[in-house]
Coordinates of C-alpha atoms and ligand atoms in Angstrom, one line a residue:
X21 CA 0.0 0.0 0.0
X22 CA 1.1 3.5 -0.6
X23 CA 2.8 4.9 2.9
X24 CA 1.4 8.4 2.0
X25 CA -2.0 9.6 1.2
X26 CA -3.8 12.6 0.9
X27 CA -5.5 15.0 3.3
X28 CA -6.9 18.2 4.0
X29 CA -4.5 20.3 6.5
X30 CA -4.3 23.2 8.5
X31 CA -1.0 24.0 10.1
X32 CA -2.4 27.3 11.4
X33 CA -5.9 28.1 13.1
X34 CA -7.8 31.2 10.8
X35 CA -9.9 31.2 7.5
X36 CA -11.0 28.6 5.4
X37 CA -7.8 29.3 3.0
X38 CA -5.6 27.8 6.2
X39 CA -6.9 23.8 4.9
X40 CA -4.5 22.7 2.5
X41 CA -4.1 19.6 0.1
X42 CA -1.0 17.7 1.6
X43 CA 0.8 14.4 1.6
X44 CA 0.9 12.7 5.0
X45 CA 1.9 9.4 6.3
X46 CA -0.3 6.9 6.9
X47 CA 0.8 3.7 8.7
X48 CA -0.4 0.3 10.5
X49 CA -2.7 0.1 12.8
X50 CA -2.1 -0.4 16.8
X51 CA -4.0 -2.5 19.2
X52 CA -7.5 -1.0 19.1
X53 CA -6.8 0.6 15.7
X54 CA -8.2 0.2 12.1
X55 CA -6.8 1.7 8.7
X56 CA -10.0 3.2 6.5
X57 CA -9.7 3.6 2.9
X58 CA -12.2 6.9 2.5
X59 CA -14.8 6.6 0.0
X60 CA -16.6 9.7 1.6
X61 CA -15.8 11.9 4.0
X62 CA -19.0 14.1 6.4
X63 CA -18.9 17.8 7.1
X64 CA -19.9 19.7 10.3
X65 CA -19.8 22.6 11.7
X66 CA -16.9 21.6 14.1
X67 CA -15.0 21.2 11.2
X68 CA -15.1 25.0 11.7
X69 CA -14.7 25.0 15.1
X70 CA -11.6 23.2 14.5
X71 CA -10.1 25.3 11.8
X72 CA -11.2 28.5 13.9
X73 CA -9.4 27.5 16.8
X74 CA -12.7 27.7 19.1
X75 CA -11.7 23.7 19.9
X76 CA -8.3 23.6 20.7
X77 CA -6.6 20.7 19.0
X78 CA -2.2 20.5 18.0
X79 CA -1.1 21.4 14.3
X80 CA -0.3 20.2 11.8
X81 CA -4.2 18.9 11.8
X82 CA -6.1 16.8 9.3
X83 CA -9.9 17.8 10.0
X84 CA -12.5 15.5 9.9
X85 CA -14.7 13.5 12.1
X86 CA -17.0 11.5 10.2
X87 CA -16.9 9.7 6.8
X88 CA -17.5 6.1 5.2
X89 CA -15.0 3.4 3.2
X90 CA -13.6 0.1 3.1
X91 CA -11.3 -1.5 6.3
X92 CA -8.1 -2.0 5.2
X93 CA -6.4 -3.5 8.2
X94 CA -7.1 -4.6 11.5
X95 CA -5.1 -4.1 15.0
X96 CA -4.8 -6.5 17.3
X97 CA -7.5 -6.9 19.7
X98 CA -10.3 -5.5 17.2
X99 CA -13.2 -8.3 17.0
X100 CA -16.1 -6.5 15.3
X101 CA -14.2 -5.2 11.9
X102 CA -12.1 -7.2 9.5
X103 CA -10.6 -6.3 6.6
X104 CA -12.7 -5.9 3.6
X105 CA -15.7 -4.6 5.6
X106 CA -18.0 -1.5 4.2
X107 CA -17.8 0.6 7.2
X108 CA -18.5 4.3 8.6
X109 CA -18.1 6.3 11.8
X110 CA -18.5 9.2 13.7
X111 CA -15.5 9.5 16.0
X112 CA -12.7 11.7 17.6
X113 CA -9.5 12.4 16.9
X114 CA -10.1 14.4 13.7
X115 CA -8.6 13.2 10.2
X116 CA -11.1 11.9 8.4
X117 CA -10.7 14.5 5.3
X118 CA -8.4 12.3 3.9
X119 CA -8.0 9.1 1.7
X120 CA -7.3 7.0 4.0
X121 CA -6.8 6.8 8.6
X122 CA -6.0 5.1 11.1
X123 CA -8.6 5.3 14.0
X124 CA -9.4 4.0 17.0
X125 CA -12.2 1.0 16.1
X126 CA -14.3 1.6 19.0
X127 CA -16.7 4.3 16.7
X128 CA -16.6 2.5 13.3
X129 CA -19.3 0.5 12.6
X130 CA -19.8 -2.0 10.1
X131 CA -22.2 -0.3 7.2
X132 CA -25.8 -2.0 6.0
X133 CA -25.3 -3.0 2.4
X134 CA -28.0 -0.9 1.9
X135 CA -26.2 2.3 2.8
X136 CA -24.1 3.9 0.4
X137 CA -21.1 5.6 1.6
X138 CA -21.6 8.9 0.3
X139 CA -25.6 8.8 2.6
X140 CA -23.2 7.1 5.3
X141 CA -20.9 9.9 5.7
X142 CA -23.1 12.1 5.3
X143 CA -25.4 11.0 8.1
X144 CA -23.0 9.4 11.3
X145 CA -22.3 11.9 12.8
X146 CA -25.6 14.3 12.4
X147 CA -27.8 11.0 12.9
X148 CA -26.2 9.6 15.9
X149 CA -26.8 13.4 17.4
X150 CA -30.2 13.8 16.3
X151 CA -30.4 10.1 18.1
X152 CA -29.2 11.1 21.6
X153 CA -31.0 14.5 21.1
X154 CA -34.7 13.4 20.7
X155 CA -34.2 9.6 22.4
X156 CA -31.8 10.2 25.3
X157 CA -31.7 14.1 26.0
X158 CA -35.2 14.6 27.5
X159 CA -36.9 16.9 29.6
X160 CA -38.3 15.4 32.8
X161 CA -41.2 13.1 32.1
X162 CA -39.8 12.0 28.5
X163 CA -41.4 13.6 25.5
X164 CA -44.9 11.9 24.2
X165 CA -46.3 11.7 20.7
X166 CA -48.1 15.6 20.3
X167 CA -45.4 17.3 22.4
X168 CA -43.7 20.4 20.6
X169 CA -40.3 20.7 20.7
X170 CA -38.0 23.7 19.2
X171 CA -35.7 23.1 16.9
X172 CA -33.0 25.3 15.6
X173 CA -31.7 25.7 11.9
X174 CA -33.9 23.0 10.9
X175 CA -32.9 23.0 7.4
X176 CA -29.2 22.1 8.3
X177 CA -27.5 18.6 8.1
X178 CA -28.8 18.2 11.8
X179 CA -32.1 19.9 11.2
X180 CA -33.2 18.1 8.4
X181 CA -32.6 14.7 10.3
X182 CA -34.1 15.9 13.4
X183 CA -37.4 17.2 11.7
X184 CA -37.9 13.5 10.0
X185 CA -37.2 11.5 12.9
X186 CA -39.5 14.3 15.1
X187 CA -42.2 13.7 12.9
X188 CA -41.9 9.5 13.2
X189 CA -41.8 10.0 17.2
X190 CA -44.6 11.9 16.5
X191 CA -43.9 15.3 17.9
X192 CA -44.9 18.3 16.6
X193 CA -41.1 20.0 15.9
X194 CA -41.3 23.7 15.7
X195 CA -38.3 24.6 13.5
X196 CA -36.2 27.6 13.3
X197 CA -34.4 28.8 9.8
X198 CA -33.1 31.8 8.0
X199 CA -35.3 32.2 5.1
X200 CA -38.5 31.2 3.8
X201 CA -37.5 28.6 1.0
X202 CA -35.1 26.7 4.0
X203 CA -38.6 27.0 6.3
X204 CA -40.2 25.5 3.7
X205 CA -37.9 22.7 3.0
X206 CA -37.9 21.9 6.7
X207 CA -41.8 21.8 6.6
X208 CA -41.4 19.3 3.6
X209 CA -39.1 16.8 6.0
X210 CA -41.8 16.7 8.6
X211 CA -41.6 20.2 10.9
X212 CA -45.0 20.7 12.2
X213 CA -44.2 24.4 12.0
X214 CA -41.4 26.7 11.0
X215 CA -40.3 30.1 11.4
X216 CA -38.0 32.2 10.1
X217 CA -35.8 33.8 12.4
X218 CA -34.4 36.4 10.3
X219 CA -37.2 38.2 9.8
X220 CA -40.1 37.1 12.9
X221 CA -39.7 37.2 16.4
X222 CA -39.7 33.2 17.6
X223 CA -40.7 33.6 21.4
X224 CA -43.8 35.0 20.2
X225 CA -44.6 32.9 17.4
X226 CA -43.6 29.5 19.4
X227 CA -45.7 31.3 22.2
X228 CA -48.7 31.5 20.0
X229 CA -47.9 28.2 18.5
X230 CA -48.3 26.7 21.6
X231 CA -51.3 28.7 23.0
X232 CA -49.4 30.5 25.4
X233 CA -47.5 27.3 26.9
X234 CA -43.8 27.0 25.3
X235 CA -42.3 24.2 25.0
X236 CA -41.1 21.1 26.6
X237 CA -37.6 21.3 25.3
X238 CA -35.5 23.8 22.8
X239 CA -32.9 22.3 20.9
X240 CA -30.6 25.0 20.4
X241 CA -27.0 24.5 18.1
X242 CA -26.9 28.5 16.9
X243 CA -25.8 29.5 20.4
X244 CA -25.0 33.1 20.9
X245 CA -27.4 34.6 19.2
X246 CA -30.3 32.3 20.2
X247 CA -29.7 30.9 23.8
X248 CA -31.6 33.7 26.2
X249 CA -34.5 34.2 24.1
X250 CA -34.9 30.5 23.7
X251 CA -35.2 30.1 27.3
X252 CA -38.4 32.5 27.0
X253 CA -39.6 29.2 24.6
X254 CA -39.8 26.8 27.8
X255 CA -42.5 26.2 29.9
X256 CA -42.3 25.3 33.6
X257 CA -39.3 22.7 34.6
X258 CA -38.5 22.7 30.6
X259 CA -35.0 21.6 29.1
X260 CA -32.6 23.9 27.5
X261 CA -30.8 22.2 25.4
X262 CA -27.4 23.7 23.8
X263 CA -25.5 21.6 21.8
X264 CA -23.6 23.9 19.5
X265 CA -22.5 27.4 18.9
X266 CA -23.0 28.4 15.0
X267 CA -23.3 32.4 15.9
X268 CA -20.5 32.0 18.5
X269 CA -20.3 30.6 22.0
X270 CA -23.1 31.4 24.4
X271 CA -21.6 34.0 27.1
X272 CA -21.5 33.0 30.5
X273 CA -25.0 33.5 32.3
X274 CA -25.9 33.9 36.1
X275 CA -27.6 30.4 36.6
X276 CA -30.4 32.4 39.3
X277 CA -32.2 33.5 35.6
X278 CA -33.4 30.2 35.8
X279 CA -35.6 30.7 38.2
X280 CA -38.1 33.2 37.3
X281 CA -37.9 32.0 34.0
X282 CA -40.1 28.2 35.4
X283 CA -37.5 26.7 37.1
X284 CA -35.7 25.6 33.9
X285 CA -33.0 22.7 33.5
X286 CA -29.8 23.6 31.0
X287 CA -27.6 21.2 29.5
X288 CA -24.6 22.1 27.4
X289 CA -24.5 17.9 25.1
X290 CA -21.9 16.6 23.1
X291 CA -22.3 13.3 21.1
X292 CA -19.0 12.1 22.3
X293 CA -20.0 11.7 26.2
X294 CA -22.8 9.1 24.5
X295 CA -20.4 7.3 21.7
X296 CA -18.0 7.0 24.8
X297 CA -18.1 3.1 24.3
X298 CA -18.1 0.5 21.4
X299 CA -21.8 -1.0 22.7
X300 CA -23.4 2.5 22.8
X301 CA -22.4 3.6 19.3
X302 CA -23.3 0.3 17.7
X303 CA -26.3 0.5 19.8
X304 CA -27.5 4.4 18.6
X305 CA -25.8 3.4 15.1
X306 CA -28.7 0.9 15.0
X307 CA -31.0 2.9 15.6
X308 CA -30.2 5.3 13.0
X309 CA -29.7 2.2 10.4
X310 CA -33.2 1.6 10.8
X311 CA -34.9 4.8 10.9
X312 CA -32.6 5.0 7.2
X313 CA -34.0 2.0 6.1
X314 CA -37.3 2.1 6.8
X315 CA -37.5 5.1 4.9
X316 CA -38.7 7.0 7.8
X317 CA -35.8 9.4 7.9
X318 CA -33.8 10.3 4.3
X319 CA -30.6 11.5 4.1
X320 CA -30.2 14.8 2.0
X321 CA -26.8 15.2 0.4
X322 CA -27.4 18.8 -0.9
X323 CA -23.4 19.8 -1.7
X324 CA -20.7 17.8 -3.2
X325 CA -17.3 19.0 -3.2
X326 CA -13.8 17.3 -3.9
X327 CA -11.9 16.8 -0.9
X328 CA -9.2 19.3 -2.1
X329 CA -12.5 21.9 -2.4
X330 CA -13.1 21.6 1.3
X331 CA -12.6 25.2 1.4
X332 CA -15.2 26.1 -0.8
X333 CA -17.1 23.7 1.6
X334 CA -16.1 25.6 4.9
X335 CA -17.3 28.8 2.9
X336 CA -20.4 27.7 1.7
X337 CA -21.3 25.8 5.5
X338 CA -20.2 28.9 7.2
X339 CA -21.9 31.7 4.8
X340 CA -25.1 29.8 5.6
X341 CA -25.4 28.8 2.3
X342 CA -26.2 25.3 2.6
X343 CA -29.2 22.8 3.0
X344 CA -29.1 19.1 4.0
X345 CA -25.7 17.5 4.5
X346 CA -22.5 18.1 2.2
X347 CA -19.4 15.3 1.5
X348 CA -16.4 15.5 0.5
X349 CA -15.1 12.9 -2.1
X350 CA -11.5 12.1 -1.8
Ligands
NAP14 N1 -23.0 18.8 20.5 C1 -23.1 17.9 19.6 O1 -23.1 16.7 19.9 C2 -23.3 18.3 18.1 C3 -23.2 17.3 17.1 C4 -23.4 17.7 15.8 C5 -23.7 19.0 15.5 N2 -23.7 19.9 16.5 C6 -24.0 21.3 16.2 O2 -25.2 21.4 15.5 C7 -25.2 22.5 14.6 C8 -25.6 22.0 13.2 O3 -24.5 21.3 12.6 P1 -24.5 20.9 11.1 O4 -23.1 20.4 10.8 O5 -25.7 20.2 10.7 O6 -24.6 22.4 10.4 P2 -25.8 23.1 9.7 O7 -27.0 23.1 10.6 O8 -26.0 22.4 8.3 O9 -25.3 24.5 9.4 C9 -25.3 25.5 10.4 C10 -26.6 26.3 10.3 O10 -26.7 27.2 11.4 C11 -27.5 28.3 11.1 N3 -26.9 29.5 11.6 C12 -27.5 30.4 12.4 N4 -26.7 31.4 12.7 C13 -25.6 31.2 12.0 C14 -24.3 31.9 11.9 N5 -24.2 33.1 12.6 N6 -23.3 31.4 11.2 C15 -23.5 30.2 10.6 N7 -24.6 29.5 10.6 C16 -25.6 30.0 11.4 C17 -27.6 28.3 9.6 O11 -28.9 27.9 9.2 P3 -30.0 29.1 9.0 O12 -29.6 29.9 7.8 O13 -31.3 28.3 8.7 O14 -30.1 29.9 10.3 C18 -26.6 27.3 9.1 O15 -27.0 26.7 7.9 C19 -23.8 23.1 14.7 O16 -23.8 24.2 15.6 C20 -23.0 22.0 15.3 O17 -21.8 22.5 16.0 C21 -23.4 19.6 17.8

């Protein structure tokens, strides 16, 4: 095999123009380790994170955290892969805009024949988050077929996963987006109701939405610009729940506005507290295997780039001019 491969870099944190096509080793894997031939790589948002600097990592960094291909080889100790297997992930440390890795096994998953790659990397890591978000990250009591819940930049890789598998739980999502034609597209994947944020106020309209009540829970990935007034979304005892920070981080916040606001519960989720262990992510990669092939939840690939494009892809992600999910194809 060729001892060198191709893969996005960034040796300095800044602009989009840092990522850089460059040669880097690639070697056997190590007890608990795979090597991954890319067929398709995911991108997300932390992508940007990472290129910004906002999540500190070490340079030289090959971004990355999700993407689909073919094992290559196996390290010792790894049972549930062998070589030859279609497989995908979700999974820390970053390098999967690339051509090929090695990664710890732990978060790669063999793939249903019936998943492509490209859908695979596409959907790992926003699936397995829209997974723990509306199965495991509840407000107290559990949420019930006819609840609303609000949803943030429903029309995003997330969004657009989120609003399917809302609508086969049977909850009425209430989703947030920044123009009419993305409100309408989440509408089309199953939100109950949209607004667009750029141009109505959304405490009112989820207020009137929900005849006065609020929500249960707000799902909230824009962060700065969004976390105070969705707290005014909650009813009594409701969930905050922020799991991103699109507009920037969420500024610190006396926790005693809680109180008047209904006694409300925060939490600030990350998908890697629940893919912690091999036996959760297979079990929450289940999941989202069947939601995918029942047909209940589609995977929208809206933008294709090359790998060596991922620039363009960083722009276009960042600019907010994207829908769905976009790949990169080494
Ligand atoms: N904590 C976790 O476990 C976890 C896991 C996966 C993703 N996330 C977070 O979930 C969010 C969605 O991820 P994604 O990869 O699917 O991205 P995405 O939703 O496809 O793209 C981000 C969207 O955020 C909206 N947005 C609002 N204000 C923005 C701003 N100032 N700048 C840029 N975008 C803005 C835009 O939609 P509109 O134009 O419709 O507003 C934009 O399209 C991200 O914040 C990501 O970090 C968190």
């Amino acid at each position: 095999m060729a001892t060198t491969v191709q893969a996005m870099q960034i040796e300095d944190f800044g602009e989009p123009e840092v990522l850089q096509l460059v040669e880097v080793p690639v070697g056997e894997p190590g007890p608990g380790e795979i090597r991954i031939r890319h067929q398709a790589c995911g991108l997300n948002f932390i992508d940007v994170y990472h290129r910004t600097g906002l999540y500190p990592n070490t340079l030289p960094l090959t971004l990355g955290l999700e993407g689909a291909g073919i094992v290559e080889a196996v390290g010792e100790g790894v049972t549930h892969l062998q070589v030859g297997d279609r497989a995908a992930y979700a999974s820390q440390p970053p390098g999967a805009y690339s051509e090929a890795r090695v990664m710890p096994a732990k978060c790669v998953v063999r793939l249903p024949d019936a998943i492509d790659f490209d859908t695979a990397a596409a959907m790992m890591l926003k699936g397995l988050t829209v997974q723990y978000l509306l199965k495991k990250t509840l407000p107290q009591g559990g949420l019930h077929p006819g609840d609303f819940v609000l949803f943030h930049a429903a029309a995003g890789g997330v969004g657009l996963i989120a609003c399917q598998w809302a609508r086969a739980l049977g909850l009425q999502l209430i989703g947030t987006a920044g123009s009419d034609a993305k409100c309408q597209l989440a509408r089309e994947h199953g939100a109950a109701h949209t607004i667009n944020y750029t141009n109505e106020d959304f405490v009112a309209r989820v207020k009137e939405i929900t005849d006065g009540k609020g929500v249960k829970v707000v799902y909230d990935s824009i962060g700065k610009d969004t976390f105070e007034r969705s707290l005014d979304c909650l009813r009594p005892f409701g969930l905050m729940v922020s799991f991103g920070a699109s507009s920037g981080p969420v500024p610190p916040f006396p926790i005693s506005m809680l109180a008047p606001k209904g006694s409300l519960y925060v939490t600030r989720a990350t998908l890697f507290t629940h893919i912690a262990t091999r036996e959760s992510t297979q079990a929450m990669a289940d999941e989202l295997f069947e939601v995918v092939q029942s047909g209940a939840v589609t995977i929208r690939i809206d933008q294709r780039y090359a790998l060596a494009d991922a620039a363009q892809a960083h722009r276009d992600l960042e600019t907010r001019q994207t829908t769905g999910s976009s790949v990169l194809i080494p």
